GROMACS .gro file of C-alpha atoms in nm:
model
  347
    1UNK     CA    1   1.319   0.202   1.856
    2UNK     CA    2   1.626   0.090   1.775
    3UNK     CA    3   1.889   0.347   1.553
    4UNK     CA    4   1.786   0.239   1.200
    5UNK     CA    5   1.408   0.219   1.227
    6UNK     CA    6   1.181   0.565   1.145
    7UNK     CA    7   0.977   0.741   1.411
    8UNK     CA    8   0.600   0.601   1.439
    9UNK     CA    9   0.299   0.822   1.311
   10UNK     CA   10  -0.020   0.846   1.494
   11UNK     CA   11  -0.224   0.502   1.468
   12UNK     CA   12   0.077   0.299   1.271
   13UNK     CA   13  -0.002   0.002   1.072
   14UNK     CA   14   0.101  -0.342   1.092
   15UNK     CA   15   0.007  -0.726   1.040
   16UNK     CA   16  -0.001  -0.905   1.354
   17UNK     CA   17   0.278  -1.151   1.161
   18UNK     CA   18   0.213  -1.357   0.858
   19UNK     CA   19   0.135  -1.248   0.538
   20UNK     CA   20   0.035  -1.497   0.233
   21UNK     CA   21   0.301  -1.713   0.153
   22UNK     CA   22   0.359  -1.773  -0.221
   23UNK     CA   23   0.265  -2.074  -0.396
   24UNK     CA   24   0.624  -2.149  -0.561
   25UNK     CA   25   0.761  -2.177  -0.196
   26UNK     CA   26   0.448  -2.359   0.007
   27UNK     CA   27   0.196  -2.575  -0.089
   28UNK     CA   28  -0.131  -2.365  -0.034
   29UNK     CA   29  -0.368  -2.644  -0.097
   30UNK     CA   30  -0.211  -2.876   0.134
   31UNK     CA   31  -0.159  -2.614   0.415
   32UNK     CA   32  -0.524  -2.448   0.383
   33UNK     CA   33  -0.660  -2.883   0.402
   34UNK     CA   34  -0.552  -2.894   0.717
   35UNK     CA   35  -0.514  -2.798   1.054
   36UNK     CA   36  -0.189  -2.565   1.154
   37UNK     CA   37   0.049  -2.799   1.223
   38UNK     CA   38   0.169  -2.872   1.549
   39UNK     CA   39   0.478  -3.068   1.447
   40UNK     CA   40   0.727  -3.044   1.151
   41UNK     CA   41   0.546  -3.077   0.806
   42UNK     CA   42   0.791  -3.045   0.575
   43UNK     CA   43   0.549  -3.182   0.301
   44UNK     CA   44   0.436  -2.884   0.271
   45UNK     CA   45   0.725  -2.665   0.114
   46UNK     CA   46   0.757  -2.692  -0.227
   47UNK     CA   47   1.164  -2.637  -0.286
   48UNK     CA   48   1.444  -2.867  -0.184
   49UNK     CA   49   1.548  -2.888   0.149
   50UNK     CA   50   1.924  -2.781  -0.007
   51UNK     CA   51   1.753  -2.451  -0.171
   52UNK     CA   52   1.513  -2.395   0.095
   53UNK     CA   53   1.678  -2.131   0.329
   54UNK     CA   54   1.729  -1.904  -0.029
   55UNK     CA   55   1.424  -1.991  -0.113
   56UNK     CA   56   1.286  -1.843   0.258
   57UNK     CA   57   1.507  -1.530   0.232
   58UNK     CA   58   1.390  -1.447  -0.094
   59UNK     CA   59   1.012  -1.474   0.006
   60UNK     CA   60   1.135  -1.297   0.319
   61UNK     CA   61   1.213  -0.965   0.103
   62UNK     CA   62   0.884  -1.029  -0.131
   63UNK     CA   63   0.673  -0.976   0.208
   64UNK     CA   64   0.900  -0.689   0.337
   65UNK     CA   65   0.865  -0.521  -0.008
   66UNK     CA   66   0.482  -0.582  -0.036
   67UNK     CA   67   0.413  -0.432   0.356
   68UNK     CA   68   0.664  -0.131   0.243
   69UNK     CA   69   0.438  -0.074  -0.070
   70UNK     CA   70   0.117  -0.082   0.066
   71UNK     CA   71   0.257   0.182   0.324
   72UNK     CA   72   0.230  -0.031   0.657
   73UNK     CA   73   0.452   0.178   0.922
   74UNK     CA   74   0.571  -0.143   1.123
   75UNK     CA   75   0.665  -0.420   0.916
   76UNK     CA   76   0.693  -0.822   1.014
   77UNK     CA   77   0.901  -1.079   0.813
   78UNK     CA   78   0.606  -1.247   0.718
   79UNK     CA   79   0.674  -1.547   0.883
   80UNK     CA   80   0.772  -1.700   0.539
   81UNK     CA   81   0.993  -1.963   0.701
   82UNK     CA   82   0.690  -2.081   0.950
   83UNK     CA   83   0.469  -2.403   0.821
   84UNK     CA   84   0.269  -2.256   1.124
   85UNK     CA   85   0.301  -1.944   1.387
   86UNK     CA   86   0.373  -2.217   1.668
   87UNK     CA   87   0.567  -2.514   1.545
   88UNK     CA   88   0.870  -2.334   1.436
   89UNK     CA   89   0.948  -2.236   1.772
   90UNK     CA   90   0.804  -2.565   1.947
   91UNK     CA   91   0.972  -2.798   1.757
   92UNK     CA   92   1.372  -2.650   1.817
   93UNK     CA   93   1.345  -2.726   2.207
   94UNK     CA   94   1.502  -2.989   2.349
   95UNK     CA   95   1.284  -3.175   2.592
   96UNK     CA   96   1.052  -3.271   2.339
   97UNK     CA   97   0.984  -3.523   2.054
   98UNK     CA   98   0.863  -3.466   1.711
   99UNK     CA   99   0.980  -3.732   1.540
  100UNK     CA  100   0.728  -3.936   1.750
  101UNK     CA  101   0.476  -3.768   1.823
  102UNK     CA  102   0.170  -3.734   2.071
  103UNK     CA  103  -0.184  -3.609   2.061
  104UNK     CA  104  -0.432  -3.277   2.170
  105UNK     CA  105  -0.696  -3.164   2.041
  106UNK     CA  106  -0.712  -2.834   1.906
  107UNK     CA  107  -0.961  -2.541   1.962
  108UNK     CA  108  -1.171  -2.730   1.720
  109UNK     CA  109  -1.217  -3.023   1.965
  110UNK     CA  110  -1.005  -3.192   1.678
  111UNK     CA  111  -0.704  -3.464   1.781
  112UNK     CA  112  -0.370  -3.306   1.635
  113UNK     CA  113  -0.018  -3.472   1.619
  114UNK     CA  114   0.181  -3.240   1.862
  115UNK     CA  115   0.548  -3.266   2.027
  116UNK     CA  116   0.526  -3.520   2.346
  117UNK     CA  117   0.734  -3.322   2.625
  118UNK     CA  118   0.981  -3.597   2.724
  119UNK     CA  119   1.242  -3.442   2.897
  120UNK     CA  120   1.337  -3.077   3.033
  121UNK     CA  121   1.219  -2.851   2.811
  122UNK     CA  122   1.568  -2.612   2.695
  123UNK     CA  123   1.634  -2.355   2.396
  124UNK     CA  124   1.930  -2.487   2.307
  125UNK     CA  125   1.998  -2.157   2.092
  126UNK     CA  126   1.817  -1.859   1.964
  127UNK     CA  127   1.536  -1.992   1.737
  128UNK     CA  128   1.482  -1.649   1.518
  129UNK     CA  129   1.768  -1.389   1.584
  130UNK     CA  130   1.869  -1.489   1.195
  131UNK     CA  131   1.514  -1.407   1.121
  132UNK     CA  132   1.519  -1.069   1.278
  133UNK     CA  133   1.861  -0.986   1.159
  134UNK     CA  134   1.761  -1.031   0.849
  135UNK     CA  135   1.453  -0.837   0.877
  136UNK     CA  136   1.614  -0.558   1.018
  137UNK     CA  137   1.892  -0.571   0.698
  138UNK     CA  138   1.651  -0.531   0.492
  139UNK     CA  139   1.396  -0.229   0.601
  140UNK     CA  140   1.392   0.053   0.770
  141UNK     CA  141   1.075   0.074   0.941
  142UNK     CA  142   1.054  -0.054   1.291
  143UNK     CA  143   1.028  -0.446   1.298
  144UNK     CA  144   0.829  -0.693   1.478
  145UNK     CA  145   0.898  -1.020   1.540
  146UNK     CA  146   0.638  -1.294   1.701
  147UNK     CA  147   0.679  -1.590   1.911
  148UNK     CA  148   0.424  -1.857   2.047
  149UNK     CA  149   0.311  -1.820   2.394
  150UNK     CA  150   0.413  -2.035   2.663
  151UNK     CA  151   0.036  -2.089   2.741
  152UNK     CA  152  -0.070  -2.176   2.337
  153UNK     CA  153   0.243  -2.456   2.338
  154UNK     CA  154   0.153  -2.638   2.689
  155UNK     CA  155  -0.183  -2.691   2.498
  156UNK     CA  156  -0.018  -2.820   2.222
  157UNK     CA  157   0.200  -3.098   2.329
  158UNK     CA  158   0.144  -3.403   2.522
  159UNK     CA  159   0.301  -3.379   2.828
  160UNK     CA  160   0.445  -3.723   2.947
  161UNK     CA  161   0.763  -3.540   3.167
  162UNK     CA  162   0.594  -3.254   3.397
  163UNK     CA  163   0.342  -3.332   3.726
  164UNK     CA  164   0.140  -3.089   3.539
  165UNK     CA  165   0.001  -2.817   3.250
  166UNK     CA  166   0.099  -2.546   3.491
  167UNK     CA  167   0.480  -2.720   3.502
  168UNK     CA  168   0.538  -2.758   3.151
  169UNK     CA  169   0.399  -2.406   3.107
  170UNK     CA  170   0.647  -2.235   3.342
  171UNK     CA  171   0.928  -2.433   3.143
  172UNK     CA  172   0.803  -2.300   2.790
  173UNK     CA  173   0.786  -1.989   2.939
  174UNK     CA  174   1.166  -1.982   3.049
  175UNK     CA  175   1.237  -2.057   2.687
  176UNK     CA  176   0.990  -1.741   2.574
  177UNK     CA  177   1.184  -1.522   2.788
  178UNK     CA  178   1.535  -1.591   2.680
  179UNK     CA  179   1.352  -1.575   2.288
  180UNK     CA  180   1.203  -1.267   2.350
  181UNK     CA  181   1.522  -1.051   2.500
  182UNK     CA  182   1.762  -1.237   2.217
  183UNK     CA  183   1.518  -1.099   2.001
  184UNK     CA  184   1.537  -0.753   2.083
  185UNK     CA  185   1.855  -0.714   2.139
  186UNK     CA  186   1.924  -0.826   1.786
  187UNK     CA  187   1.703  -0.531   1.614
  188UNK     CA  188   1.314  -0.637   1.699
  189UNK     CA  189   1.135  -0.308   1.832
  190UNK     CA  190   0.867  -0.499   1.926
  191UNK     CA  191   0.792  -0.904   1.992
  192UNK     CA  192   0.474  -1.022   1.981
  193UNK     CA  193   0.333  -1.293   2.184
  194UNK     CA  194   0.097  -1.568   2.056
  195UNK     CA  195  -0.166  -1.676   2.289
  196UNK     CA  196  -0.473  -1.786   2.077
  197UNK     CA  197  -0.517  -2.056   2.346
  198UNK     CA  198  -0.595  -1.825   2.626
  199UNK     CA  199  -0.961  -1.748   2.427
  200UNK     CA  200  -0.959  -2.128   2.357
  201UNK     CA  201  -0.924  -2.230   2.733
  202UNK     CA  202  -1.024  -1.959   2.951
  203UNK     CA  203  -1.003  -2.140   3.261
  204UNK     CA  204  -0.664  -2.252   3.221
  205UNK     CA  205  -0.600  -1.919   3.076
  206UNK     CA  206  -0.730  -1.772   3.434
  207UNK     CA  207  -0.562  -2.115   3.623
  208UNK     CA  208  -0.193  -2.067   3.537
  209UNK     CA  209  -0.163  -1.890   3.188
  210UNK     CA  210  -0.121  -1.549   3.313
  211UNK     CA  211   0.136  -1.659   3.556
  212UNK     CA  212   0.318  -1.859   3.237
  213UNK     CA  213   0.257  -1.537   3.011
  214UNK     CA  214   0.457  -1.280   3.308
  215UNK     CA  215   0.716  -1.495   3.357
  216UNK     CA  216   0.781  -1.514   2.980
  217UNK     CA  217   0.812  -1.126   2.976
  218UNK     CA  218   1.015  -1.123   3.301
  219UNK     CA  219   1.306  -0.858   3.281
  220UNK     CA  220   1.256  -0.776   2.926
  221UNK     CA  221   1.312  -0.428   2.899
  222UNK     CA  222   1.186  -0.356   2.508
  223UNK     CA  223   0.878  -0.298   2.364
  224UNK     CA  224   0.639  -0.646   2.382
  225UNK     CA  225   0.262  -0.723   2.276
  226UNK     CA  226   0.026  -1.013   2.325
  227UNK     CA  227  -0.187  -1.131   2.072
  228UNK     CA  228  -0.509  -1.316   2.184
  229UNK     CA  229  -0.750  -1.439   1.900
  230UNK     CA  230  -1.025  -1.635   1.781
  231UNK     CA  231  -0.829  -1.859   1.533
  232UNK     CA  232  -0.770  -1.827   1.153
  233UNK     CA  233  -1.087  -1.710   0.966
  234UNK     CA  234  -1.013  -2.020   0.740
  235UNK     CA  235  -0.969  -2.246   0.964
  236UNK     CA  236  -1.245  -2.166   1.221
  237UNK     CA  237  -1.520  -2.039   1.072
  238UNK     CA  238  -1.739  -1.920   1.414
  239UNK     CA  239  -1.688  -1.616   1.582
  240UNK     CA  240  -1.828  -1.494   1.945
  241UNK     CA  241  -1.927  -1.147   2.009
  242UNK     CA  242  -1.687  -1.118   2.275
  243UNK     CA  243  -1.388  -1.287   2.412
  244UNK     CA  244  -1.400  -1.548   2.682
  245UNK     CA  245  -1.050  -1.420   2.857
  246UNK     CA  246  -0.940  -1.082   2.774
  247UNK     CA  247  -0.987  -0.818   3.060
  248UNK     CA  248  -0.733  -1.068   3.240
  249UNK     CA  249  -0.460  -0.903   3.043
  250UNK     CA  250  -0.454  -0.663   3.202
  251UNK     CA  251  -0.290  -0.799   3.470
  252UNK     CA  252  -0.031  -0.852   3.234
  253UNK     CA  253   0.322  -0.699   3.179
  254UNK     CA  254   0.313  -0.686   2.817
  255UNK     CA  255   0.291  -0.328   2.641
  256UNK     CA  256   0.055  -0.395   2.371
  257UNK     CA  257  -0.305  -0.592   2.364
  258UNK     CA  258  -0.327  -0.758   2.023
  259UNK     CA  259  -0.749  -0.805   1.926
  260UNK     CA  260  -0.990  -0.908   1.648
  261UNK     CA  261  -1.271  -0.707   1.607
  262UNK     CA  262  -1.392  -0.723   1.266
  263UNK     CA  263  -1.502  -1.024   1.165
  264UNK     CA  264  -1.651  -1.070   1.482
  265UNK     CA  265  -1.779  -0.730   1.552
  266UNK     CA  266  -1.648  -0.705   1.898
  267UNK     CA  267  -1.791  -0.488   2.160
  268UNK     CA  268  -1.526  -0.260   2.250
  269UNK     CA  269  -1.650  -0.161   2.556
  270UNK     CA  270  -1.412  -0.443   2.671
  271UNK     CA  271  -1.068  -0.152   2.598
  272UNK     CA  272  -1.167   0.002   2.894
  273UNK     CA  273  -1.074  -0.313   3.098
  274UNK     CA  274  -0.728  -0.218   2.916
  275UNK     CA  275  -0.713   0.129   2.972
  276UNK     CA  276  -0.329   0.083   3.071
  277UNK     CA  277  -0.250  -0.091   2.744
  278UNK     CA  278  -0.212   0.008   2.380
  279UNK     CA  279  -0.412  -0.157   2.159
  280UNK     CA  280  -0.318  -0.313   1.861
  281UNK     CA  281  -0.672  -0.323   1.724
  282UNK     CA  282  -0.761  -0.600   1.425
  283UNK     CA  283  -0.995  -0.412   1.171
  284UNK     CA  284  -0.962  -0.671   0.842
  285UNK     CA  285  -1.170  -0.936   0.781
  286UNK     CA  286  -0.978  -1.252   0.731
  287UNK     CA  287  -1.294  -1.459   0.655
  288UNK     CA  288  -1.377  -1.312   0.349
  289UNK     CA  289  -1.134  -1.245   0.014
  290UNK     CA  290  -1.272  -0.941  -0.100
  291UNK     CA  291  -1.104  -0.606  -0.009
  292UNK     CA  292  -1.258  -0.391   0.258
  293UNK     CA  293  -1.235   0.004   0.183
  294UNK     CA  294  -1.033   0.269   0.341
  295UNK     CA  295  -1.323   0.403   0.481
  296UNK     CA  296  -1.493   0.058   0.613
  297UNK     CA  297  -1.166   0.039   0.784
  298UNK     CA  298  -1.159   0.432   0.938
  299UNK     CA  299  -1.545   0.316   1.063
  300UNK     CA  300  -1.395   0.035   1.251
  301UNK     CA  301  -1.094   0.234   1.379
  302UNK     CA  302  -1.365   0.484   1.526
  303UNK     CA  303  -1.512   0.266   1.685
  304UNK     CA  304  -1.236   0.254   1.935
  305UNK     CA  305  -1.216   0.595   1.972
  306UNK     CA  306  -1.502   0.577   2.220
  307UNK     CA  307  -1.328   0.359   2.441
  308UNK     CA  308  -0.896   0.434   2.418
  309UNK     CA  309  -0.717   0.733   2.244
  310UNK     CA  310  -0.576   0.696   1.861
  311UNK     CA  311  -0.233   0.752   2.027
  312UNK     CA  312  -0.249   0.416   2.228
  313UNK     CA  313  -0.365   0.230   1.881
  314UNK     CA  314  -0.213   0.043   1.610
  315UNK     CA  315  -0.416  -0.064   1.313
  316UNK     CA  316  -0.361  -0.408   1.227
  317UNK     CA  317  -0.548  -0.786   1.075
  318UNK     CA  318  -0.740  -0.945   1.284
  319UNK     CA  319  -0.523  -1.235   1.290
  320UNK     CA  320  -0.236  -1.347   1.071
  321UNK     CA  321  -0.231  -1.312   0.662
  322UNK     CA  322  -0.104  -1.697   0.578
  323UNK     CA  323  -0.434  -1.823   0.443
  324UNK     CA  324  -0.519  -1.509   0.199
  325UNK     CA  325  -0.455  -1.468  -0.165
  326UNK     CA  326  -0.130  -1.284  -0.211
  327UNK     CA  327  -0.364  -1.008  -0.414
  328UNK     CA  328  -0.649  -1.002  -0.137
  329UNK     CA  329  -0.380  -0.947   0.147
  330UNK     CA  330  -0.207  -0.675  -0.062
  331UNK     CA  331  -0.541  -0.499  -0.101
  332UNK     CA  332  -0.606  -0.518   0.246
  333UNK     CA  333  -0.290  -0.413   0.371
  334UNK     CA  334  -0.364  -0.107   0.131
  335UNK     CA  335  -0.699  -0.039   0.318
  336UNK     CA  336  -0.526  -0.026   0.655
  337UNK     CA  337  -0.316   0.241   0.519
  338UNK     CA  338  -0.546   0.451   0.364
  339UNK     CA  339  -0.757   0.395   0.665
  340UNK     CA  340  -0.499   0.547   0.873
  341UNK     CA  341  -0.432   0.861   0.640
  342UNK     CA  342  -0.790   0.913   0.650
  343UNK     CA  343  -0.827   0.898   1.046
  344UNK     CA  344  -0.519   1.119   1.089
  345UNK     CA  345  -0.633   1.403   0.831
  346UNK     CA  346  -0.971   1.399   1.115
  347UNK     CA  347  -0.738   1.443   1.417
   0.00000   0.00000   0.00000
């Protein structure tokens, strides 16, 4: 922890990163009518480009404020500035091109504008110290900041520089790495990892992304996590029973597992694959509006209990907030916490 952030309880709570952006700063309709966007779409925001960093800051505070309120004990900036978790990261490398860009398809099986990797792929600069600087100003719970995988962002670019998938992976992952310890030492306690891509493509996952994912957290010395999903309830619809590459991460460096398990009522027998790992565990339902109760929550906590202790758990969303209603995320963020007053009053 760093000086300014409060000591932890038993089973904190957090979002794994975005919370519901509000309609006078994004356009909701456009953003839930498509796909997450790969590369820029700066259609989307809804205030002038010379107003929009104000605008950012100001939502920025609104999600800080709303996480404080509903009693979360590790609070995220909300990722207010983000048209998606990946391409605001992605698309400040050098190496690639967004202004012309190429084609994947996403986990759908759908064809998706994404940067073509033309060149070396460099941070020229720290993408989100601001962010976290910022975030840290303004609270003084411990922070979390996330970053895409090096994995996810091989998957989403077309690669027209590399021999390979592998290559261009290793090269995000240099620019991961220097993200990650900028990150921390700027106030993050913890950084968060995005791999949904991993579940997506489990034999690359098992190929090269593990190798990609360690030497992204090579050397860093603070807390990290990895969060490995199904994709946005809104936007994917189906859900497994169980996840196609998970007990892999253990082989991992990170400190922190992040899961899904509501929605698609995981078996967690799989935590004891992960016995070495906290757990941040997702208990809300992101597919549907309506607001679980504290108690549905506690039930899904317990669940766990069978499999890792409540110290090596953080309650959390399945996945990220962005698609919600601003009052269906607030109520939900609410059940988490009285889900974890509830579970500690048991233990």
């Amino acid at each position: 922890m760093t000086a300014t952030s409060s000591p932890l309880p038993i089973l904190p709570t957090s979002l794994v990163g975005s919370y519901a952006q509000p309609d006078w700063l994004i356009d909701r309709a456009k953003l839930a009518g498509r796909f997450p966007p790969r590369v820029r779409a700066k259609e989307l925001w809804r205030v002038d480009a010379e107003y929009l960093q104000q605008a950012q800051d100001d939502a920025t505070v609104l999600a800080i404020r709303a996480q404080e309120e509903a009693g979360l004990d590790i609070i995220t900036d909300g990722e207010m500035r983000r048209e998606s978790y990946s391409n605001h990261f992605a698309t400040a490398l050098e190496g690639v091109d967004i202004d012309n860009p190429g084609t994947a398809l996403d986990r759908s099986g759908h064809p998706n504008p994404v940067p073509r990797i033309t060149g070396p792929i460099v941070r020229p600069r720290p993408v989100g110290v601001r962010d976290v600087e910022f975030l840290r100003a303004n609270t003084d719970h411990p922070v979390k900041m996330t970053v895409p995988g090096p994995f996810t962002m091989s998957q989403q670019a077309q690669n027209e520089h590399y021999p390979d998938l592998e290559s261009a992976a290793l090269a995000y992952a240099g620019a991961v790495n220097a993200e990650i310890k900028d990150l921390h030492a700027a106030g993050a306690d913890v950084v968060q990892i995005d791999e949904p891509y991993m579940q997506a493509r489990p034999d690359a996952a098992r190929e090269y992304g593990l190798t990609a994912l360690n030497a992204a957290l090579d050397g860093v010395t603070g807390t990290t996590a990895v969060h490995i999903c199904f994709g946005y309830a809104a936007i994917i619809h189906e859900r497994p029973e169980g996840y196609s590459f998970l007990p892999e991460l253990a082989g991992c460096s990170a400190d922190q597992i992040s899961i899904e398990t509501a929605q698609s009522r995981l078996d967690l027998g799989v935590l004891r694959d992960l016995s070495e790992k906290a757990i941040i565990l997702g208990v809300i339902d992101l597919s549907d509006h309506a607001v679980e109760s504290a108690e549905l929550v506690a039930d899904r906590v317990r669940r766990a209990f069978s499999f890792t202790s409540p110290e090596r758990i953080t309650i959390a969303t399945d996945c990220g907030m962005k698609y919600l209603p601003r009052a269906s995320a607030e109520g939900k963020m609410r059940a988490m916490a009285g889900a974890a007053s509830i579970l500690r009053a048991e233990l």
